[in-house]
Amino acid sequence: MKISYDKWYPVVQPQAMVQQKLFIKRVEKQNAEYALQVQIDQQVKKFHQYEYEIYEYRMRQITLNIDITNLKREIDKLV
């Protein structure tokens, strides 16, 4: 197949408005992604806070169980 150079092929140049619209769309997309990431970070932070509260609660339970066991041993020694 032979390419002829005598045909006219229009070249479309992007206009300023098109570039502005694309830029605005990119900014909106990045803002949406940032807002989503902020929400995810907040949820992860809450999750870690709850996890730490559960850990503290469990450690309190274990500490109380150990104290009760020690008191029982002391009572058994006295009796």
PDB file of N, CA and C in Angstrom:
ATOM      1  N   MET A   1       0.835  -1.177   0.000  1.00  0.00           N
ATOM      2  CA  MET A   1       0.000   0.000   0.000  1.00  0.00           C
ATOM      3  C   MET A   1       0.879   1.238   0.000  1.00  0.00           C
ATOM      4  N   LYS A   2       0.556   2.114  -0.881  1.00  0.00           N
ATOM      5  CA  LYS A   2       1.345   3.319  -1.029  1.00  0.00           C
ATOM      6  C   LYS A   2       0.663   4.473  -0.293  1.00  0.00           C
ATOM      7  N   ILE A   3       1.448   5.223   0.466  1.00  0.00           N
ATOM      8  CA  ILE A   3       0.921   6.371   1.187  1.00  0.00           C
ATOM      9  C   ILE A   3       1.088   7.598   0.317  1.00  0.00           C
ATOM     10  N   SER A   4      -0.028   8.248   0.073  1.00  0.00           N
ATOM     11  CA  SER A   4       0.057   9.464  -0.731  1.00  0.00           C
ATOM     12  C   SER A   4       0.043  10.677   0.192  1.00  0.00           C
ATOM     13  N   TYR A   5       0.875  11.626  -0.110  1.00  0.00           N
ATOM     14  CA  TYR A   5       0.994  12.829   0.702  1.00  0.00           C
ATOM     15  C   TYR A   5       0.141  13.987   0.170  1.00  0.00           C
ATOM     16  N   ASP A   6      -0.616  13.694  -0.872  1.00  0.00           N
ATOM     17  CA  ASP A   6      -1.413  14.768  -1.436  1.00  0.00           C
ATOM     18  C   ASP A   6      -2.762  14.935  -0.737  1.00  0.00           C
ATOM     19  N   LYS A   7      -3.101  14.021   0.176  1.00  0.00           N
ATOM     20  CA  LYS A   7      -4.350  14.162   0.911  1.00  0.00           C
ATOM     21  C   LYS A   7      -4.162  15.114   2.080  1.00  0.00           C
ATOM     22  N   TRP A   8      -5.231  15.745   2.423  1.00  0.00           N
ATOM     23  CA  TRP A   8      -5.189  16.699   3.536  1.00  0.00           C
ATOM     24  C   TRP A   8      -5.742  16.024   4.775  1.00  0.00           C
ATOM     25  N   TYR A   9      -4.895  15.938   5.828  1.00  0.00           N
ATOM     26  CA  TYR A   9      -5.320  15.366   7.086  1.00  0.00           C
ATOM     27  C   TYR A   9      -5.398  16.488   8.114  1.00  0.00           C
ATOM     28  N   PRO A  10      -6.575  16.755   8.632  1.00  0.00           N
ATOM     29  CA  PRO A  10      -6.676  17.859   9.589  1.00  0.00           C
ATOM     30  C   PRO A  10      -5.990  17.501  10.908  1.00  0.00           C
ATOM     31  N   VAL A  11      -5.311  18.443  11.458  1.00  0.00           N
ATOM     32  CA  VAL A  11      -4.643  18.283  12.734  1.00  0.00           C
ATOM     33  C   VAL A  11      -5.444  19.068  13.764  1.00  0.00           C
ATOM     34  N   VAL A  12      -5.875  18.371  14.794  1.00  0.00           N
ATOM     35  CA  VAL A  12      -6.695  19.021  15.803  1.00  0.00           C
ATOM     36  C   VAL A  12      -5.796  19.399  16.973  1.00  0.00           C
ATOM     37  N   GLN A  13      -5.768  20.669  17.261  1.00  0.00           N
ATOM     38  CA  GLN A  13      -4.990  21.164  18.392  1.00  0.00           C
ATOM     39  C   GLN A  13      -5.931  21.358  19.586  1.00  0.00           C
ATOM     40  N   PRO A  14      -5.502  20.965  20.781  1.00  0.00           N
ATOM     41  CA  PRO A  14      -6.378  21.190  21.937  1.00  0.00           C
ATOM     42  C   PRO A  14      -6.526  22.678  22.215  1.00  0.00           C
ATOM     43  N   GLN A  15      -7.723  23.038  22.531  1.00  0.00           N
ATOM     44  CA  GLN A  15      -7.985  24.438  22.826  1.00  0.00           C
ATOM     45  C   GLN A  15      -7.766  24.676  24.312  1.00  0.00           C
ATOM     46  N   ALA A  16      -7.692  25.941  24.668  1.00  0.00           N
ATOM     47  CA  ALA A  16      -7.445  26.306  26.062  1.00  0.00           C
ATOM     48  C   ALA A  16      -8.577  25.831  26.952  1.00  0.00           C
ATOM     49  N   MET A  17      -9.812  25.901  26.490  1.00  0.00           N
ATOM     50  CA  MET A  17     -10.950  25.489  27.308  1.00  0.00           C
ATOM     51  C   MET A  17     -10.905  23.991  27.576  1.00  0.00           C
ATOM     52  N   VAL A  18     -10.480  23.223  26.615  1.00  0.00           N
ATOM     53  CA  VAL A  18     -10.388  21.779  26.783  1.00  0.00           C
ATOM     54  C   VAL A  18      -9.331  21.462  27.840  1.00  0.00           C
ATOM     55  N   GLN A  19      -8.217  22.147  27.755  1.00  0.00           N
ATOM     56  CA  GLN A  19      -7.162  21.926  28.737  1.00  0.00           C
ATOM     57  C   GLN A  19      -7.629  22.321  30.137  1.00  0.00           C
ATOM     58  N   GLN A  20      -8.373  23.415  30.245  1.00  0.00           N
ATOM     59  CA  GLN A  20      -8.889  23.837  31.554  1.00  0.00           C
ATOM     60  C   GLN A  20      -9.865  22.805  32.107  1.00  0.00           C
ATOM     61  N   LYS A  21     -10.735  22.301  31.242  1.00  0.00           N
ATOM     62  CA  LYS A  21     -11.703  21.299  31.692  1.00  0.00           C
ATOM     63  C   LYS A  21     -11.001  20.037  32.171  1.00  0.00           C
ATOM     64  N   LEU A  22      -9.993  19.612  31.430  1.00  0.00           N
ATOM     65  CA  LEU A  22      -9.240  18.426  31.847  1.00  0.00           C
ATOM     66  C   LEU A  22      -8.540  18.663  33.181  1.00  0.00           C
ATOM     67  N   PHE A  23      -7.961  19.842  33.333  1.00  0.00           N
ATOM     68  CA  PHE A  23      -7.287  20.168  34.584  1.00  0.00           C
ATOM     69  C   PHE A  23      -8.281  20.176  35.748  1.00  0.00           C
ATOM     70  N   ILE A  24      -9.457  20.761  35.523  1.00  0.00           N
ATOM     71  CA  ILE A  24     -10.486  20.802  36.575  1.00  0.00           C
ATOM     72  C   ILE A  24     -10.929  19.390  36.933  1.00  0.00           C
ATOM     73  N   LYS A  25     -11.091  18.535  35.931  1.00  0.00           N
ATOM     74  CA  LYS A  25     -11.483  17.146  36.197  1.00  0.00           C
ATOM     75  C   LYS A  25     -10.406  16.431  37.012  1.00  0.00           C
ATOM     76  N   ARG A  26      -9.144  16.653  36.658  1.00  0.00           N
ATOM     77  CA  ARG A  26      -8.050  16.020  37.413  1.00  0.00           C
ATOM     78  C   ARG A  26      -8.035  16.495  38.859  1.00  0.00           C
ATOM     79  N   VAL A  27      -8.243  17.795  39.055  1.00  0.00           N
ATOM     80  CA  VAL A  27      -8.259  18.350  40.411  1.00  0.00           C
ATOM     81  C   VAL A  27      -9.415  17.761  41.209  1.00  0.00           C
ATOM     82  N   GLU A  28     -10.592  17.665  40.596  1.00  0.00           N
ATOM     83  CA  GLU A  28     -11.747  17.093  41.284  1.00  0.00           C
ATOM     84  C   GLU A  28     -11.490  15.623  41.644  1.00  0.00           C
ATOM     85  N   LYS A  29     -10.878  14.901  40.732  1.00  0.00           N
ATOM     86  CA  LYS A  29     -10.577  13.485  40.989  1.00  0.00           C
ATOM     87  C   LYS A  29      -9.596  13.359  42.155  1.00  0.00           C
ATOM     88  N   GLN A  30      -8.562  14.172  42.160  1.00  0.00           N
ATOM     89  CA  GLN A  30      -7.588  14.107  43.242  1.00  0.00           C
ATOM     90  C   GLN A  30      -8.198  14.537  44.572  1.00  0.00           C
ATOM     91  N   ASN A  31      -9.075  15.540  44.550  1.00  0.00           N
ATOM     92  CA  ASN A  31      -9.752  15.949  45.777  1.00  0.00           C
ATOM     93  C   ASN A  31     -10.639  14.839  46.310  1.00  0.00           C
ATOM     94  N   ALA A  32     -11.335  14.137  45.417  1.00  0.00           N
ATOM     95  CA  ALA A  32     -12.188  13.025  45.839  1.00  0.00           C
ATOM     96  C   ALA A  32     -11.341  11.903  46.432  1.00  0.00           C
ATOM     97  N   GLU A  33     -10.219  11.590  45.785  1.00  0.00           N
ATOM     98  CA  GLU A  33      -9.327  10.549  46.311  1.00  0.00           C
ATOM     99  C   GLU A  33      -8.759  10.951  47.668  1.00  0.00           C
ATOM    100  N   TYR A  34      -8.413  12.222  47.824  1.00  0.00           N
ATOM    101  CA  TYR A  34      -7.872  12.702  49.099  1.00  0.00           C
ATOM    102  C   TYR A  34      -8.930  12.612  50.197  1.00  0.00           C
ATOM    103  N   ALA A  35     -10.171  13.003  49.880  1.00  0.00           N
ATOM    104  CA  ALA A  35     -11.249  12.924  50.871  1.00  0.00           C
ATOM    105  C   ALA A  35     -11.493  11.481  51.287  1.00  0.00           C
ATOM    106  N   LEU A  36     -11.452  10.573  50.323  1.00  0.00           N
ATOM    107  CA  LEU A  36     -11.627   9.155  50.633  1.00  0.00           C
ATOM    108  C   LEU A  36     -10.491   8.643  51.508  1.00  0.00           C
ATOM    109  N   GLN A  37      -9.268   9.059  51.197  1.00  0.00           N
ATOM    110  CA  GLN A  37      -8.114   8.631  51.988  1.00  0.00           C
ATOM    111  C   GLN A  37      -8.195   9.171  53.417  1.00  0.00           C
ATOM    112  N   VAL A  38      -8.682  10.390  53.577  1.00  0.00           N
ATOM    113  CA  VAL A  38      -8.845  10.970  54.914  1.00  0.00           C
ATOM    114  C   VAL A  38      -9.860  10.154  55.714  1.00  0.00           C
ATOM    115  N   GLN A  39     -10.968   9.772  55.078  1.00  0.00           N
ATOM    116  CA  GLN A  39     -11.972   8.952  55.758  1.00  0.00           C
ATOM    117  C   GLN A  39     -11.394   7.608  56.167  1.00  0.00           C
ATOM    118  N   ILE A  40     -10.636   7.001  55.284  1.00  0.00           N
ATOM    119  CA  ILE A  40     -10.029   5.702  55.589  1.00  0.00           C
ATOM    120  C   ILE A  40      -9.054   5.843  56.754  1.00  0.00           C
ATOM    121  N   ASP A  41      -8.239   6.902  56.741  1.00  0.00           N
ATOM    122  CA  ASP A  41      -7.286   7.121  57.829  1.00  0.00           C
ATOM    123  C   ASP A  41      -7.996   7.311  59.163  1.00  0.00           C
ATOM    124  N   GLN A  42      -9.127   8.032  59.151  1.00  0.00           N
ATOM    125  CA  GLN A  42      -9.884   8.231  60.382  1.00  0.00           C
ATOM    126  C   GLN A  42     -10.450   6.912  60.898  1.00  0.00           C
ATOM    127  N   GLN A  43     -10.942   6.078  59.991  1.00  0.00           N
ATOM    128  CA  GLN A  43     -11.478   4.780  60.400  1.00  0.00           C
ATOM    129  C   GLN A  43     -10.381   3.888  60.952  1.00  0.00           C
ATOM    130  N   VAL A  44      -9.226   3.908  60.335  1.00  0.00           N
ATOM    131  CA  VAL A  44      -8.104   3.105  60.823  1.00  0.00           C
ATOM    132  C   VAL A  44      -7.671   3.590  62.203  1.00  0.00           C
ATOM    133  N   LYS A  45      -7.651   4.897  62.395  1.00  0.00           N
ATOM    134  CA  LYS A  45      -7.280   5.465  63.691  1.00  0.00           C
ATOM    135  C   LYS A  45      -8.271   5.029  64.767  1.00  0.00           C
ATOM    136  N   LYS A  46      -9.583   5.089  64.460  1.00  0.00           N
ATOM    137  CA  LYS A  46     -10.596   4.632  65.411  1.00  0.00           C
ATOM    138  C   LYS A  46     -10.409   3.151  65.724  1.00  0.00           C
ATOM    139  N   PHE A  47     -10.124   2.366  64.703  1.00  0.00           N
ATOM    140  CA  PHE A  47      -9.921   0.937  64.903  1.00  0.00           C
ATOM    141  C   PHE A  47      -8.763   0.682  65.862  1.00  0.00           C
ATOM    142  N   HIS A  48      -7.662   1.401  65.672  1.00  0.00           N
ATOM    143  CA  HIS A  48      -6.509   1.220  66.556  1.00  0.00           C
ATOM    144  C   HIS A  48      -6.818   1.679  67.979  1.00  0.00           C
ATOM    145  N   GLN A  49      -7.621   2.735  68.114  1.00  0.00           N
ATOM    146  CA  GLN A  49      -8.013   3.183  69.444  1.00  0.00           C
ATOM    147  C   GLN A  49      -8.849   2.117  70.141  1.00  0.00           C
ATOM    148  N   TYR A  50      -9.815   1.531  69.426  1.00  0.00           N
ATOM    149  CA  TYR A  50     -10.635   0.463  70.012  1.00  0.00           C
ATOM    150  C   TYR A  50      -9.782  -0.756  70.357  1.00  0.00           C
ATOM    151  N   GLU A  51      -8.861  -1.049  69.482  1.00  0.00           N
ATOM    152  CA  GLU A  51      -7.972  -2.183  69.714  1.00  0.00           C
ATOM    153  C   GLU A  51      -7.155  -1.970  70.994  1.00  0.00           C
ATOM    154  N   TYR A  52      -6.671  -0.749  71.193  1.00  0.00           N
ATOM    155  CA  TYR A  52      -5.896  -0.441  72.381  1.00  0.00           C
ATOM    156  C   TYR A  52      -6.767  -0.506  73.630  1.00  0.00           C
ATOM    157  N   GLU A  53      -8.026  -0.032  73.531  1.00  0.00           N
ATOM    158  CA  GLU A  53      -8.927  -0.113  74.676  1.00  0.00           C
ATOM    159  C   GLU A  53      -9.191  -1.572  75.060  1.00  0.00           C
ATOM    160  N   ILE A  54      -9.385  -2.423  74.072  1.00  0.00           N
ATOM    161  CA  ILE A  54      -9.594  -3.848  74.343  1.00  0.00           C
ATOM    162  C   ILE A  54      -8.352  -4.439  74.995  1.00  0.00           C
ATOM    163  N   TYR A  55      -7.181  -4.054  74.497  1.00  0.00           N
ATOM    164  CA  TYR A  55      -5.929  -4.541  75.085  1.00  0.00           C
ATOM    165  C   TYR A  55      -5.828  -4.132  76.549  1.00  0.00           C
ATOM    166  N   GLU A  56      -6.128  -2.849  76.849  1.00  0.00           N
ATOM    167  CA  GLU A  56      -6.076  -2.382  78.237  1.00  0.00           C
ATOM    168  C   GLU A  56      -7.062  -3.145  79.113  1.00  0.00           C
ATOM    169  N   TYR A  57      -8.264  -3.370  78.604  1.00  0.00           N
ATOM    170  CA  TYR A  57      -9.281  -4.094  79.356  1.00  0.00           C
ATOM    171  C   TYR A  57      -8.802  -5.512  79.674  1.00  0.00           C
ATOM    172  N   ARG A  58      -8.240  -6.175  78.671  1.00  0.00           N
ATOM    173  CA  ARG A  58      -7.733  -7.552  78.881  1.00  0.00           C
ATOM    174  C   ARG A  58      -6.587  -7.563  79.899  1.00  0.00           C
ATOM    175  N   MET A  59      -5.704  -6.590  79.820  1.00  0.00           N
ATOM    176  CA  MET A  59      -4.593  -6.536  80.773  1.00  0.00           C
ATOM    177  C   MET A  59      -5.105  -6.280  82.192  1.00  0.00           C
ATOM    178  N   ARG A  60      -6.138  -5.452  82.331  1.00  0.00           N
ATOM    179  CA  ARG A  60      -6.744  -5.239  83.652  1.00  0.00           C
ATOM    180  C   ARG A  60      -7.331  -6.535  84.186  1.00  0.00           C
ATOM    181  N   GLN A  61      -8.005  -7.273  83.310  1.00  0.00           N
ATOM    182  CA  GLN A  61      -8.581  -8.553  83.727  1.00  0.00           C
ATOM    183  C   GLN A  61      -7.499  -9.517  84.186  1.00  0.00           C
ATOM    184  N   ILE A  62      -6.441  -9.607  83.419  1.00  0.00           N
ATOM    185  CA  ILE A  62      -5.350 -10.529  83.766  1.00  0.00           C
ATOM    186  C   ILE A  62      -4.707 -10.105  85.077  1.00  0.00           C
ATOM    187  N   THR A  63      -4.488  -8.801  85.246  1.00  0.00           N
ATOM    188  CA  THR A  63      -3.880  -8.291  86.481  1.00  0.00           C
ATOM    189  C   THR A  63      -4.775  -8.598  87.685  1.00  0.00           C
ATOM    190  N   LEU A  64      -6.077  -8.404  87.530  1.00  0.00           N
ATOM    191  CA  LEU A  64      -6.992  -8.712  88.624  1.00  0.00           C
ATOM    192  C   LEU A  64      -7.000 -10.206  88.929  1.00  0.00           C
ATOM    193  N   ASN A  65      -6.963 -11.029  87.916  1.00  0.00           N
ATOM    194  CA  ASN A  65      -6.932 -12.483  88.135  1.00  0.00           C
ATOM    195  C   ASN A  65      -5.662 -12.894  88.874  1.00  0.00           C
ATOM    196  N   ILE A  66      -4.550 -12.283  88.509  1.00  0.00           N
ATOM    197  CA  ILE A  66      -3.288 -12.599  89.191  1.00  0.00           C
ATOM    198  C   ILE A  66      -3.352 -12.136  90.641  1.00  0.00           C
ATOM    199  N   ASP A  67      -3.901 -10.942  90.894  1.00  0.00           N
ATOM    200  CA  ASP A  67      -4.033 -10.437  92.269  1.00  0.00           C
ATOM    201  C   ASP A  67      -4.941 -11.341  93.093  1.00  0.00           C
ATOM    202  N   ILE A  68      -6.045 -11.781  92.519  1.00  0.00           N
ATOM    203  CA  ILE A  68      -6.964 -12.676  93.237  1.00  0.00           C
ATOM    204  C   ILE A  68      -6.278 -13.991  93.561  1.00  0.00           C
ATOM    205  N   THR A  69      -5.545 -14.518  92.607  1.00  0.00           N
ATOM    206  CA  THR A  69      -4.823 -15.775  92.842  1.00  0.00           C
ATOM    207  C   THR A  69      -3.797 -15.593  93.953  1.00  0.00           C
ATOM    208  N   ASN A  70      -3.080 -14.505  93.957  1.00  0.00           N
ATOM    209  CA  ASN A  70      -2.085 -14.250  95.001  1.00  0.00           C
ATOM    210  C   ASN A  70      -2.751 -14.096  96.374  1.00  0.00           C
ATOM    211  N   LEU A  71      -3.879 -13.412  96.406  1.00  0.00           N
ATOM    212  CA  LEU A  71      -4.596 -13.274  97.676  1.00  0.00           C
ATOM    213  C   LEU A  71      -5.102 -14.621  98.179  1.00  0.00           C
ATOM    214  N   LYS A  72      -5.573 -15.459  97.286  1.00  0.00           N
ATOM    215  CA  LYS A  72      -6.017 -16.801  97.685  1.00  0.00           C
ATOM    216  C   LYS A  72      -4.852 -17.597  98.270  1.00  0.00           C
ATOM    217  N   ARG A  73      -3.700 -17.470  97.682  1.00  0.00           N
ATOM    218  CA  ARG A  73      -2.518 -18.189  98.199  1.00  0.00           C
ATOM    219  C   ARG A  73      -2.150 -17.688  99.596  1.00  0.00           C
ATOM    220  N   GLU A  74      -2.227 -16.379  99.761  1.00  0.00           N
ATOM    221  CA  GLU A  74      -1.910 -15.821 101.089  1.00  0.00           C
ATOM    222  C   GLU A  74      -2.918 -16.291 102.139  1.00  0.00           C
ATOM    223  N   ILE A  75      -4.183 -16.348 101.750  1.00  0.00           N
ATOM    224  CA  ILE A  75      -5.212 -16.823 102.669  1.00  0.00           C
ATOM    225  C   ILE A  75      -4.972 -18.299 103.001  1.00  0.00           C
ATOM    226  N   ASP A  76      -4.613 -19.082 101.992  1.00  0.00           N
ATOM    227  CA  ASP A  76      -4.335 -20.505 102.216  1.00  0.00           C
ATOM    228  C   ASP A  76      -3.143 -20.697 103.154  1.00  0.00           C
ATOM    229  N   LYS A  77      -2.164 -19.820 103.066  1.00  0.00           N
ATOM    230  CA  LYS A  77      -1.004 -19.893 103.964  1.00  0.00           C
ATOM    231  C   LYS A  77      -1.407 -19.596 105.404  1.00  0.00           C
ATOM    232  N   LEU A  78      -2.302 -18.646 105.555  1.00  0.00           N
ATOM    233  CA  LEU A  78      -2.739 -18.268 106.910  1.00  0.00           C
ATOM    234  C   LEU A  78      -3.633 -19.347 107.526  1.00  0.00           C
ATOM    235  N   VAL A  79      -4.372 -20.060 106.734  1.00  0.00           N
ATOM    236  CA  VAL A  79      -5.305 -21.065 107.262  1.00  0.00           C
ATOM    237  C   VAL A  79      -4.599 -22.347 107.465  1.00  0.00           C
TER     238      VAL A  79
END
